[in-house]
Amino acid sequence: MNAQDLKNSILQLAIQGKLVEQREEEGTAGELIEKIQAERKQLFKEGKIKKQKKLPEIKEDEIPFDIPESWEWVRLIDLSLFIKAGGDKPKDFLKSKTETHTVPVIANGIQNDGIIGYTKEATIEESCITVSGRGTIGFSCLRTEPFTPVVRLLVINISDQLDNKYVQNVLTALLEKGVGTSIKQLTVPMIEPKLIPLPPLEEQKRIVAKIEELMPYVEQYDKAYTEVEELNKKFPEDMQKSILQYAIQGKLVEQREEDGTAEDLYKQIQEEKKKLIKEGKIKKTKVLPEITEDEIPFDIPENWKWVRLGELLYKLTDGTHSTPKYTATGVPFISVKDISSGKMDFSNTKFISQEEHESLYKRCDPERDDILLTKVGTTGIPVIVDTDKEFSLFVSVALLKFNTELIYNKYFMYVIKAPVVQIQARENTRGVGNKNWVMRDIANTILPLPPLGEQKRIVEKIEEMLPQTKQLVKE
C-alpha cells in the first residue's frame, strides 16, 4: 500500500463513520438538515441566493455504503448555497502579481495551487470548495480567500451550518480523479446530485481533526515508502554488485589447496600462447606493463594473481571499422544494440552478404564460447557467444578469445561485470558523445585470477545466489 492508498483508506473510513465514535449528545444529521433548509429559506427571502433546483429523492440503489444511524445521505446541492462554474479569463488579467492585481485567478490545474495569474476584483468572496472540471478532473481544494475562477473550475459554496473541510474531504474521497479518469469532464449538473454522507456538525469537526492528526503520519509513511521502493528498485543491482565483489575478492567460496595456484595457471597460459605463436596459430602481442602496487584496488587470496586482461587472451580485436554494404538477408551483422541487453539478440540485426562476411571473418572470427564486449557508446557489457550461427561484428564490439580449457569464460564474464572492471571501463572511456573504450585500455585492464577449479565454484555460487536476490524483492 502506497501513501495515496493509505490516505484514501483513511478518508473512506472517515466518510463511513468509522474514524471517530458517534456521540448521542451531538444530535442527528436530520436535525442539521432542518437548520440548513431554514438557512436557505432565509437567504432566498433576502435575495442572496437563487431558488434551489428540485432533484429526485435518493433511491436505495444509489446508496454506495452503510453509514451510522445518526447520519443522513443528502445530495450536494442540498448542502450548498450555490454551485457554479468559473467564467472567462478577466479582461484585466495579468500573469504576475502587482500592487493593483492581487486577486488570484484560479483554473482547473493542481500546479501552483491552480493559480494562473491575477486580477483586480474577486468574483468569489466567500470560502468555497473548488473542483476541477477538466484535465485534472475531480481534484478539490478549499479556498478561504477571495478569488476569481475561470472556465472548467467548479465552485461550491457550502452552508454555514456545515464544516466545509469535512465536505471537501468527502469530495476528495468520492469524486473520480485524474487525467486518466473515465469521464471527460465534470459539470455543474453532474456534481449537483452527488450523494454526500452527512454526520452531525460536531462529528464533522472531530472527523476533520482526526484526519489532520493522521496526515503527518501519512507523509512520514510516504517518505519511508518511497525510500523502500527506491531500495527495492536498486536492491537486485546493488546485491548483484556485492555478490560479484565478494566473488572477485575470494570471499564467496573457500580456497582449496588441491586447486593449485593462479601463478601456475598463468604460466601455463603463457606457455600455451608461446606454442601457438610459434605454430603460427595466433599472433604475437605487445608485452603489457607490469602491474604496480598502486594499481591494485584490494587484497586477494595468496593463491590468486592480479593479471592484465590482455595477458590471458589469445586474441583481442574488434569488428570492422568500415560500414559494410547491408543486404535484406544474409549473415547477421552485430553491433552494440544487439548485445547491450546482456545477451545476444538476433531479432533486429542488420545483414551483410556471405562474401563480405567471409572477408571480415578473416580478421575478426567470433565463435561459440568467445566473449563479446561492448566498447563504443554503452561500454563494458560482456556477452558469451552461445551460438554456432555465423555472424560478423562492427567496431563497437570487441572480441575476446582464450583457451577455455584453462579459463572459464563465465567467470570472466562475471569479473567484467564486477565493479573492479566496470570502474576501469568508465575511467578509460574516451571521447564526447559516442564514447569509446579503446583496445589498448581493454588489454591493460587488471583483474583477479583464481585457479581454474575455484573459477568454476565461484560461478556456481554466483548463479545460485543471483536468482535469490530477485526472489527477495518479490517477497
Coordinates of C-alpha atoms in Angstrom, one line a residue:
M1 CA 0.0 0.0 0.0
N2 CA 1.5 3.4 -1.0
A3 CA 0.8 6.7 0.7
Q4 CA -2.1 7.6 -1.6
D5 CA -3.8 4.3 -0.9
L6 CA -3.3 4.9 2.8
K7 CA -4.8 8.4 2.6
N8 CA -7.7 7.0 0.6
S9 CA -8.3 4.4 3.2
I10 CA -8.4 7.0 6.0
L11 CA -10.8 9.1 4.0
Q12 CA -13.0 6.1 3.3
L13 CA -13.2 5.2 7.0
A14 CA -14.0 8.8 7.8
I15 CA -16.9 9.1 5.4
Q16 CA -18.3 5.7 6.5
G17 CA -18.4 6.9 10.2
K18 CA -15.6 4.5 11.2
L19 CA -12.8 7.0 12.0
V20 CA -14.3 8.5 15.2
E21 CA -17.1 7.4 17.5
Q22 CA -20.7 8.7 17.3
R23 CA -22.0 10.6 20.3
E24 CA -25.6 10.8 21.2
E25 CA -25.4 14.3 22.6
E26 CA -24.3 15.7 19.2
G27 CA -27.8 15.1 17.8
T28 CA -28.5 13.8 14.3
A29 CA -27.9 14.8 10.7
G30 CA -31.6 15.0 10.3
E31 CA -31.7 17.9 12.7
L32 CA -28.8 19.5 10.9
I33 CA -30.6 19.3 7.5
E34 CA -33.6 21.2 9.0
K35 CA -31.2 24.0 10.0
I36 CA -29.7 24.1 6.5
Q37 CA -33.1 24.3 4.9
A38 CA -34.1 27.1 7.3
E39 CA -30.9 29.0 6.4
R40 CA -31.5 28.6 2.7
K41 CA -35.1 29.9 3.0
Q42 CA -33.9 33.0 4.9
L43 CA -31.2 33.7 2.3
F44 CA -33.6 33.2 -0.6
K45 CA -36.1 35.6 1.1
E46 CA -33.3 38.1 1.4
G47 CA -32.4 37.7 -2.3
K48 CA -28.9 36.5 -1.5
I49 CA -29.3 33.1 -3.2
K50 CA -31.4 31.7 -6.0
K51 CA -34.2 29.2 -5.6
Q52 CA -32.9 25.7 -5.3
K53 CA -33.3 23.2 -8.1
K54 CA -35.6 20.3 -7.1
L55 CA -33.8 17.0 -7.6
P56 CA -35.2 13.5 -7.3
E57 CA -35.3 11.8 -3.9
I58 CA -32.5 9.4 -3.1
K59 CA -33.2 5.9 -4.0
E60 CA -32.0 2.8 -2.2
D61 CA -29.9 1.6 -5.2
E62 CA -28.0 4.9 -5.3
I63 CA -26.5 4.4 -1.8
P64 CA -22.9 3.1 -2.1
F65 CA -22.3 2.0 1.5
D66 CA -23.8 1.9 5.0
I67 CA -23.5 4.9 7.4
P68 CA -24.3 5.3 11.1
E69 CA -28.0 5.7 12.1
S70 CA -27.4 9.3 13.2
W71 CA -26.1 10.2 9.7
E72 CA -28.1 11.0 6.5
W73 CA -27.4 10.7 2.8
V74 CA -28.0 14.0 1.1
R75 CA -27.3 15.5 -2.3
L76 CA -24.5 18.0 -2.6
I77 CA -26.9 20.7 -3.9
D78 CA -28.9 20.4 -0.7
L79 CA -25.9 21.3 1.4
S80 CA -24.8 24.2 -0.8
L81 CA -25.8 27.8 -1.1
F82 CA -24.6 27.8 -4.7
I83 CA -22.7 25.6 -7.2
K84 CA -21.5 27.3 -10.3
A85 CA -18.7 27.2 -12.9
G86 CA -16.0 29.8 -13.5
G87 CA -16.2 32.3 -16.2
D88 CA -13.9 33.7 -18.9
K89 CA -10.5 35.0 -18.1
P90 CA -10.8 38.6 -16.8
K91 CA -10.0 41.4 -19.2
D92 CA -7.5 42.9 -16.8
F93 CA -5.8 39.5 -16.3
L94 CA -2.0 39.6 -15.6
K95 CA 0.3 36.6 -15.2
S96 CA 2.2 38.2 -12.3
K97 CA 1.0 39.7 -9.1
T98 CA 1.3 43.6 -8.8
E99 CA 0.1 46.3 -6.4
T100 CA -3.1 46.6 -8.3
H101 CA -3.6 43.0 -9.4
T102 CA -3.7 41.0 -6.1
V103 CA -6.7 38.6 -6.6
P104 CA -5.7 35.1 -7.7
V105 CA -7.2 33.8 -10.9
I106 CA -7.7 30.1 -10.5
A107 CA -8.1 27.4 -13.1
N108 CA -8.5 23.7 -13.0
G109 CA -4.8 22.8 -12.7
I110 CA -3.2 21.5 -9.5
Q111 CA 0.3 23.1 -10.0
N112 CA 0.9 26.4 -8.1
D113 CA -2.4 25.7 -6.3
G114 CA -4.3 26.3 -9.6
I115 CA -3.3 30.0 -9.8
I116 CA -2.7 31.1 -13.4
G117 CA -2.5 34.8 -12.8
Y118 CA -4.0 37.8 -11.0
T119 CA -6.8 40.4 -11.5
K120 CA -8.2 43.4 -9.7
E121 CA -11.5 42.2 -8.4
A122 CA -12.7 38.9 -7.0
T123 CA -15.9 37.2 -8.3
I124 CA -16.0 34.9 -5.3
E125 CA -15.7 36.4 -1.8
E126 CA -16.9 33.5 0.3
S127 CA -14.9 30.5 1.5
C128 CA -15.7 27.9 -1.2
I129 CA -14.6 24.5 -2.4
T130 CA -13.3 24.3 -5.9
V131 CA -13.3 21.2 -8.1
S132 CA -11.5 20.7 -11.4
G133 CA -14.0 20.0 -14.2
R134 CA -11.5 19.2 -17.0
G135 CA -7.9 17.9 -17.2
T136 CA -7.1 17.2 -13.6
I137 CA -10.8 16.2 -13.1
G138 CA -12.1 15.8 -9.6
F139 CA -9.3 17.5 -7.7
S140 CA -10.8 19.6 -4.9
C141 CA -9.4 22.4 -2.8
L142 CA -10.8 24.6 0.0
R143 CA -10.4 28.3 -0.8
T144 CA -10.6 30.7 2.1
E145 CA -9.5 33.9 0.4
P146 CA -11.3 35.9 -2.3
F147 CA -10.6 34.7 -5.9
T148 CA -11.8 34.6 -9.5
P149 CA -12.4 31.2 -11.0
V150 CA -12.2 30.6 -14.8
V151 CA -13.9 28.1 -17.0
R152 CA -13.7 24.4 -16.2
L153 CA -13.4 25.1 -12.5
L154 CA -16.5 24.4 -10.4
V155 CA -17.2 26.5 -7.3
I156 CA -19.2 25.1 -4.3
N157 CA -20.3 27.4 -1.5
I158 CA -21.3 25.2 1.4
S159 CA -23.9 26.1 4.1
D160 CA -22.5 27.8 7.2
Q161 CA -24.2 25.0 9.2
L162 CA -21.5 22.6 7.9
D163 CA -17.8 22.2 8.3
N164 CA -16.6 22.9 4.7
K165 CA -13.3 21.0 5.4
Y166 CA -15.4 17.9 6.0
V167 CA -17.3 18.3 2.7
Q168 CA -14.0 18.9 0.9
N169 CA -12.7 15.6 2.3
V170 CA -15.8 13.8 1.2
L171 CA -15.4 15.1 -2.3
T172 CA -11.8 14.0 -2.3
A173 CA -12.8 10.6 -1.3
L174 CA -15.8 10.1 -3.6
L175 CA -15.0 12.0 -6.8
E176 CA -13.3 10.2 -9.6
K177 CA -10.0 11.9 -10.2
G178 CA -7.1 12.3 -12.6
V179 CA -6.3 12.8 -16.2
G180 CA -6.9 9.2 -16.9
T181 CA -10.4 9.2 -15.5
S182 CA -13.3 7.6 -17.4
I183 CA -15.3 10.8 -17.6
K184 CA -14.1 13.6 -20.0
Q185 CA -15.4 16.5 -17.9
L186 CA -17.3 17.3 -14.7
T187 CA -20.1 19.8 -14.9
V188 CA -22.4 21.6 -12.5
P189 CA -25.4 19.4 -13.4
M190 CA -23.2 16.3 -12.9
I191 CA -21.9 17.3 -9.4
E192 CA -25.1 18.8 -8.0
P193 CA -26.8 15.4 -7.4
K194 CA -23.6 13.9 -5.8
L195 CA -24.5 11.9 -2.7
I196 CA -22.8 13.1 0.5
P197 CA -22.8 11.1 3.8
L198 CA -23.7 13.7 6.4
P199 CA -22.9 13.4 10.1
P200 CA -23.9 15.9 12.8
L201 CA -21.8 19.1 12.8
E202 CA -19.7 18.3 15.9
E203 CA -18.9 14.9 14.5
Q204 CA -17.8 16.5 11.2
K205 CA -15.4 18.7 13.2
R206 CA -14.0 15.6 15.0
I207 CA -13.6 13.8 11.8
V208 CA -11.6 16.7 10.2
A209 CA -9.5 16.9 13.4
K210 CA -8.7 13.2 13.2
I211 CA -7.8 13.4 9.5
E212 CA -5.5 16.3 10.1
E213 CA -3.9 14.4 13.0
L214 CA -3.2 11.4 10.8
M215 CA -2.0 13.2 7.7
P216 CA 1.5 13.9 9.1
Y217 CA 1.9 10.2 9.7
V218 CA 0.8 9.5 6.1
E219 CA 3.5 11.9 4.9
Q220 CA 6.1 10.1 7.0
Y221 CA 4.8 6.8 5.7
D222 CA 5.1 8.3 2.1
K223 CA 8.7 9.2 2.7
A224 CA 9.6 5.8 4.1
Y225 CA 7.6 4.0 1.4
T226 CA 9.4 6.0 -1.3
E227 CA 12.8 5.2 0.2
V228 CA 11.9 1.5 0.5
E229 CA 10.7 1.5 -3.2
E230 CA 13.9 3.1 -4.3
L231 CA 15.9 0.5 -2.3
N232 CA 13.8 -2.3 -3.8
K233 CA 14.5 -0.9 -7.3
K234 CA 18.2 -0.8 -6.6
F235 CA 18.3 -3.9 -4.5
P236 CA 18.9 -6.5 -7.2
E237 CA 21.6 -4.5 -8.9
D238 CA 23.2 -3.5 -5.7
M239 CA 23.1 -7.0 -4.3
Q240 CA 24.5 -8.3 -7.6
K241 CA 27.4 -5.9 -7.4
S242 CA 28.0 -7.0 -3.8
I243 CA 27.9 -10.7 -4.7
L244 CA 30.3 -10.1 -7.6
Q245 CA 32.6 -8.0 -5.5
Y246 CA 32.8 -10.8 -2.8
A247 CA 33.4 -13.3 -5.6
I248 CA 36.4 -11.5 -7.1
Q249 CA 37.9 -10.9 -3.7
G250 CA 37.9 -14.6 -3.0
K251 CA 35.3 -14.3 -0.2
L252 CA 32.4 -16.2 -1.9
V253 CA 33.8 -19.7 -1.8
E254 CA 36.6 -21.4 0.0
Q255 CA 40.1 -21.8 -1.4
R256 CA 41.3 -25.4 -1.8
E257 CA 45.0 -26.4 -1.8
E258 CA 44.3 -29.1 -4.5
D259 CA 43.2 -26.3 -6.9
G260 CA 46.9 -25.2 -7.2
T261 CA 47.7 -21.6 -7.7
A262 CA 46.8 -18.8 -10.2
E263 CA 50.6 -18.3 -10.7
D264 CA 50.9 -21.9 -12.1
L265 CA 47.8 -21.3 -14.2
Y266 CA 49.2 -18.0 -15.5
K267 CA 52.5 -19.7 -16.5
Q268 CA 50.5 -22.5 -18.3
I269 CA 48.5 -19.9 -20.3
Q270 CA 51.7 -18.1 -21.3
E271 CA 53.4 -21.3 -22.4
E272 CA 50.4 -22.3 -24.4
K273 CA 50.4 -18.9 -26.1
K274 CA 54.1 -19.1 -27.0
K275 CA 53.5 -22.5 -28.5
L276 CA 50.5 -21.3 -30.6
I277 CA 52.6 -18.2 -31.7
K278 CA 55.4 -20.5 -32.8
E279 CA 52.9 -22.6 -34.7
G280 CA 51.5 -19.5 -36.4
K281 CA 48.1 -20.1 -35.0
I282 CA 47.9 -16.8 -33.1
K283 CA 49.8 -13.5 -33.5
K284 CA 52.3 -12.2 -31.0
T285 CA 51.1 -9.3 -29.0
K286 CA 52.8 -6.4 -27.3
V287 CA 54.2 -7.0 -23.8
L288 CA 51.9 -5.3 -21.3
P289 CA 53.3 -3.3 -18.4
E290 CA 53.8 -4.9 -15.1
I291 CA 51.0 -4.2 -12.5
T292 CA 52.2 -1.6 -10.0
E293 CA 51.3 -1.7 -6.3
D294 CA 49.2 1.5 -6.6
E295 CA 47.0 -0.1 -9.3
I296 CA 45.8 -2.9 -7.0
P297 CA 42.4 -2.0 -5.6
F298 CA 42.1 -4.7 -2.9
D299 CA 43.6 -7.8 -1.4
I300 CA 43.0 -11.2 -2.9
P301 CA 43.9 -14.7 -1.6
E302 CA 47.5 -15.8 -1.7
N303 CA 46.9 -18.4 -4.4
W304 CA 45.3 -15.8 -6.7
K305 CA 47.1 -13.4 -9.0
W306 CA 46.5 -9.9 -10.4
V307 CA 46.8 -10.0 -14.2
R308 CA 46.0 -7.8 -17.2
L309 CA 43.2 -9.0 -19.4
G310 CA 45.3 -9.0 -22.5
E311 CA 47.8 -11.4 -20.9
L312 CA 45.1 -14.1 -20.8
L313 CA 43.8 -13.7 -24.3
Y314 CA 44.8 -15.5 -27.4
K315 CA 43.2 -12.8 -29.4
L316 CA 41.8 -9.3 -28.7
T317 CA 40.3 -7.4 -31.6
D318 CA 37.2 -5.6 -32.6
G319 CA 34.8 -5.6 -35.6
T320 CA 35.2 -3.8 -38.9
H321 CA 35.8 -0.1 -38.7
S322 CA 34.1 0.5 -42.0
T323 CA 30.3 0.4 -42.5
P324 CA 29.5 -2.6 -44.7
K325 CA 27.0 -2.8 -47.5
Y326 CA 23.8 -4.0 -45.9
T327 CA 21.6 -6.6 -47.6
A328 CA 18.0 -7.6 -47.0
T329 CA 19.0 -11.1 -45.9
G330 CA 22.3 -12.9 -45.3
V331 CA 24.8 -13.1 -42.4
P332 CA 23.8 -11.2 -39.2
F333 CA 26.0 -8.1 -38.5
I334 CA 26.2 -7.5 -34.8
S335 CA 26.7 -4.1 -33.1
V336 CA 26.3 -2.8 -29.6
K337 CA 22.5 -2.6 -29.8
D338 CA 22.3 -6.3 -30.4
I339 CA 24.1 -7.3 -27.2
S340 CA 23.5 -4.3 -24.8
S341 CA 20.8 -6.3 -23.0
G342 CA 23.5 -8.7 -21.8
K343 CA 22.7 -11.4 -24.2
M344 CA 22.8 -12.0 -28.0
D345 CA 19.7 -10.8 -29.8
F346 CA 19.4 -11.5 -33.5
S347 CA 15.8 -10.2 -33.7
N348 CA 16.7 -6.8 -35.1
T349 CA 20.1 -7.2 -36.6
K350 CA 21.2 -5.9 -40.0
F351 CA 22.6 -8.3 -42.6
I352 CA 25.6 -8.4 -44.9
S353 CA 26.5 -10.7 -47.8
Q354 CA 28.2 -14.1 -47.3
E355 CA 31.1 -12.8 -49.4
E356 CA 31.6 -9.7 -47.2
H357 CA 31.2 -11.8 -44.0
E358 CA 34.0 -14.2 -45.1
S359 CA 36.3 -11.2 -45.8
L360 CA 35.6 -9.7 -42.4
Y361 CA 35.8 -13.1 -40.6
K362 CA 39.5 -13.5 -41.6
R363 CA 40.4 -10.7 -39.0
C364 CA 37.5 -11.0 -36.6
D365 CA 36.2 -14.5 -36.2
P366 CA 33.6 -14.8 -33.3
E367 CA 32.9 -18.4 -32.2
R368 CA 30.9 -20.3 -29.5
D369 CA 32.3 -19.6 -26.0
D370 CA 34.2 -16.4 -27.0
I371 CA 33.3 -13.2 -25.1
L372 CA 31.9 -10.1 -26.9
L373 CA 32.4 -6.8 -25.1
T374 CA 30.7 -3.5 -25.9
K375 CA 33.3 -0.8 -26.4
V376 CA 31.5 2.2 -28.0
G377 CA 28.6 4.1 -26.6
T378 CA 27.4 1.7 -23.9
T379 CA 30.7 0.2 -22.8
G380 CA 31.7 -2.7 -20.6
I381 CA 28.8 -5.2 -21.2
P382 CA 30.2 -8.7 -21.7
V383 CA 28.2 -11.4 -23.6
I384 CA 29.3 -15.0 -24.1
V385 CA 28.7 -16.3 -27.6
D386 CA 26.2 -19.1 -27.1
T387 CA 25.5 -20.0 -30.7
D388 CA 27.2 -21.7 -33.7
K389 CA 25.4 -19.3 -36.1
E390 CA 27.8 -17.3 -38.2
F391 CA 27.9 -13.5 -37.7
S392 CA 30.2 -10.5 -38.1
L393 CA 31.0 -7.7 -35.8
F394 CA 31.0 -3.9 -36.1
V395 CA 33.8 -1.8 -34.5
S396 CA 31.5 -1.1 -31.4
V397 CA 32.0 -4.7 -30.2
A398 CA 35.3 -6.2 -29.1
L399 CA 36.1 -9.9 -29.4
L400 CA 37.9 -11.8 -26.6
K401 CA 39.3 -15.2 -27.3
F402 CA 41.1 -17.5 -24.9
N403 CA 41.7 -21.1 -24.1
T404 CA 38.5 -22.4 -22.5
E405 CA 40.4 -25.4 -21.0
L406 CA 42.4 -23.0 -18.9
I407 CA 40.0 -20.2 -18.3
Y408 CA 36.3 -20.5 -17.5
N409 CA 34.5 -17.9 -19.7
K410 CA 31.6 -17.5 -17.3
Y411 CA 34.0 -16.4 -14.5
F412 CA 35.5 -13.7 -16.8
M413 CA 32.0 -12.6 -17.8
Y414 CA 31.2 -12.0 -14.2
V415 CA 34.6 -10.4 -13.5
I416 CA 34.0 -7.9 -16.3
K417 CA 30.5 -7.2 -14.8
A418 CA 32.0 -6.6 -11.3
P419 CA 32.9 -3.1 -10.1
V420 CA 36.7 -3.6 -10.4
V421 CA 36.4 -3.8 -14.2
Q422 CA 33.4 -1.5 -14.6
I423 CA 35.3 1.3 -12.8
Q424 CA 38.2 0.9 -15.2
A425 CA 35.9 0.9 -18.2
R426 CA 34.3 4.2 -17.1
E427 CA 37.7 5.8 -16.3
N428 CA 39.2 4.8 -19.6
T429 CA 36.3 5.5 -21.8
R430 CA 37.3 8.4 -24.1
G431 CA 35.6 10.9 -26.3
V432 CA 32.4 13.0 -26.2
G433 CA 29.0 11.7 -27.3
N434 CA 29.7 8.3 -28.7
K435 CA 32.4 7.3 -26.2
N436 CA 35.0 4.6 -26.9
W437 CA 36.8 2.1 -24.6
V438 CA 39.9 1.7 -26.8
M439 CA 41.5 -1.7 -27.3
R440 CA 44.7 -0.7 -25.6
D441 CA 42.9 0.1 -22.4
I442 CA 40.8 -3.1 -22.6
A443 CA 44.0 -5.1 -22.8
N444 CA 45.5 -3.2 -19.9
T445 CA 42.5 -3.8 -17.6
I446 CA 43.6 -5.5 -14.4
L447 CA 41.6 -8.3 -12.8
P448 CA 42.0 -11.1 -10.2
L449 CA 42.8 -14.6 -11.5
P450 CA 41.9 -17.6 -9.3
P451 CA 42.8 -21.2 -10.1
L452 CA 40.5 -22.8 -12.7
G453 CA 38.7 -25.1 -10.1
E454 CA 37.9 -22.1 -8.0
Q455 CA 36.7 -20.1 -11.0
K456 CA 34.1 -22.8 -11.6
R457 CA 33.0 -22.9 -7.9
I458 CA 32.7 -19.1 -7.9
V459 CA 30.4 -19.2 -11.0
E460 CA 28.3 -22.0 -9.4
K461 CA 27.8 -19.9 -6.2
I462 CA 27.1 -16.7 -8.1
E463 CA 24.4 -18.4 -10.2
E464 CA 22.9 -19.9 -7.1
M465 CA 22.7 -16.6 -5.4
L466 CA 21.6 -14.1 -8.1
P467 CA 18.1 -15.6 -8.6
Q468 CA 17.6 -15.4 -4.8
T469 CA 18.2 -11.7 -4.8
K470 CA 15.3 -11.2 -7.3
Q471 CA 13.1 -13.5 -5.3
L472 CA 13.7 -11.5 -2.1
V473 CA 12.3 -8.4 -3.8
K474 CA 9.2 -10.2 -5.0
E475 CA 8.5 -11.4 -1.4

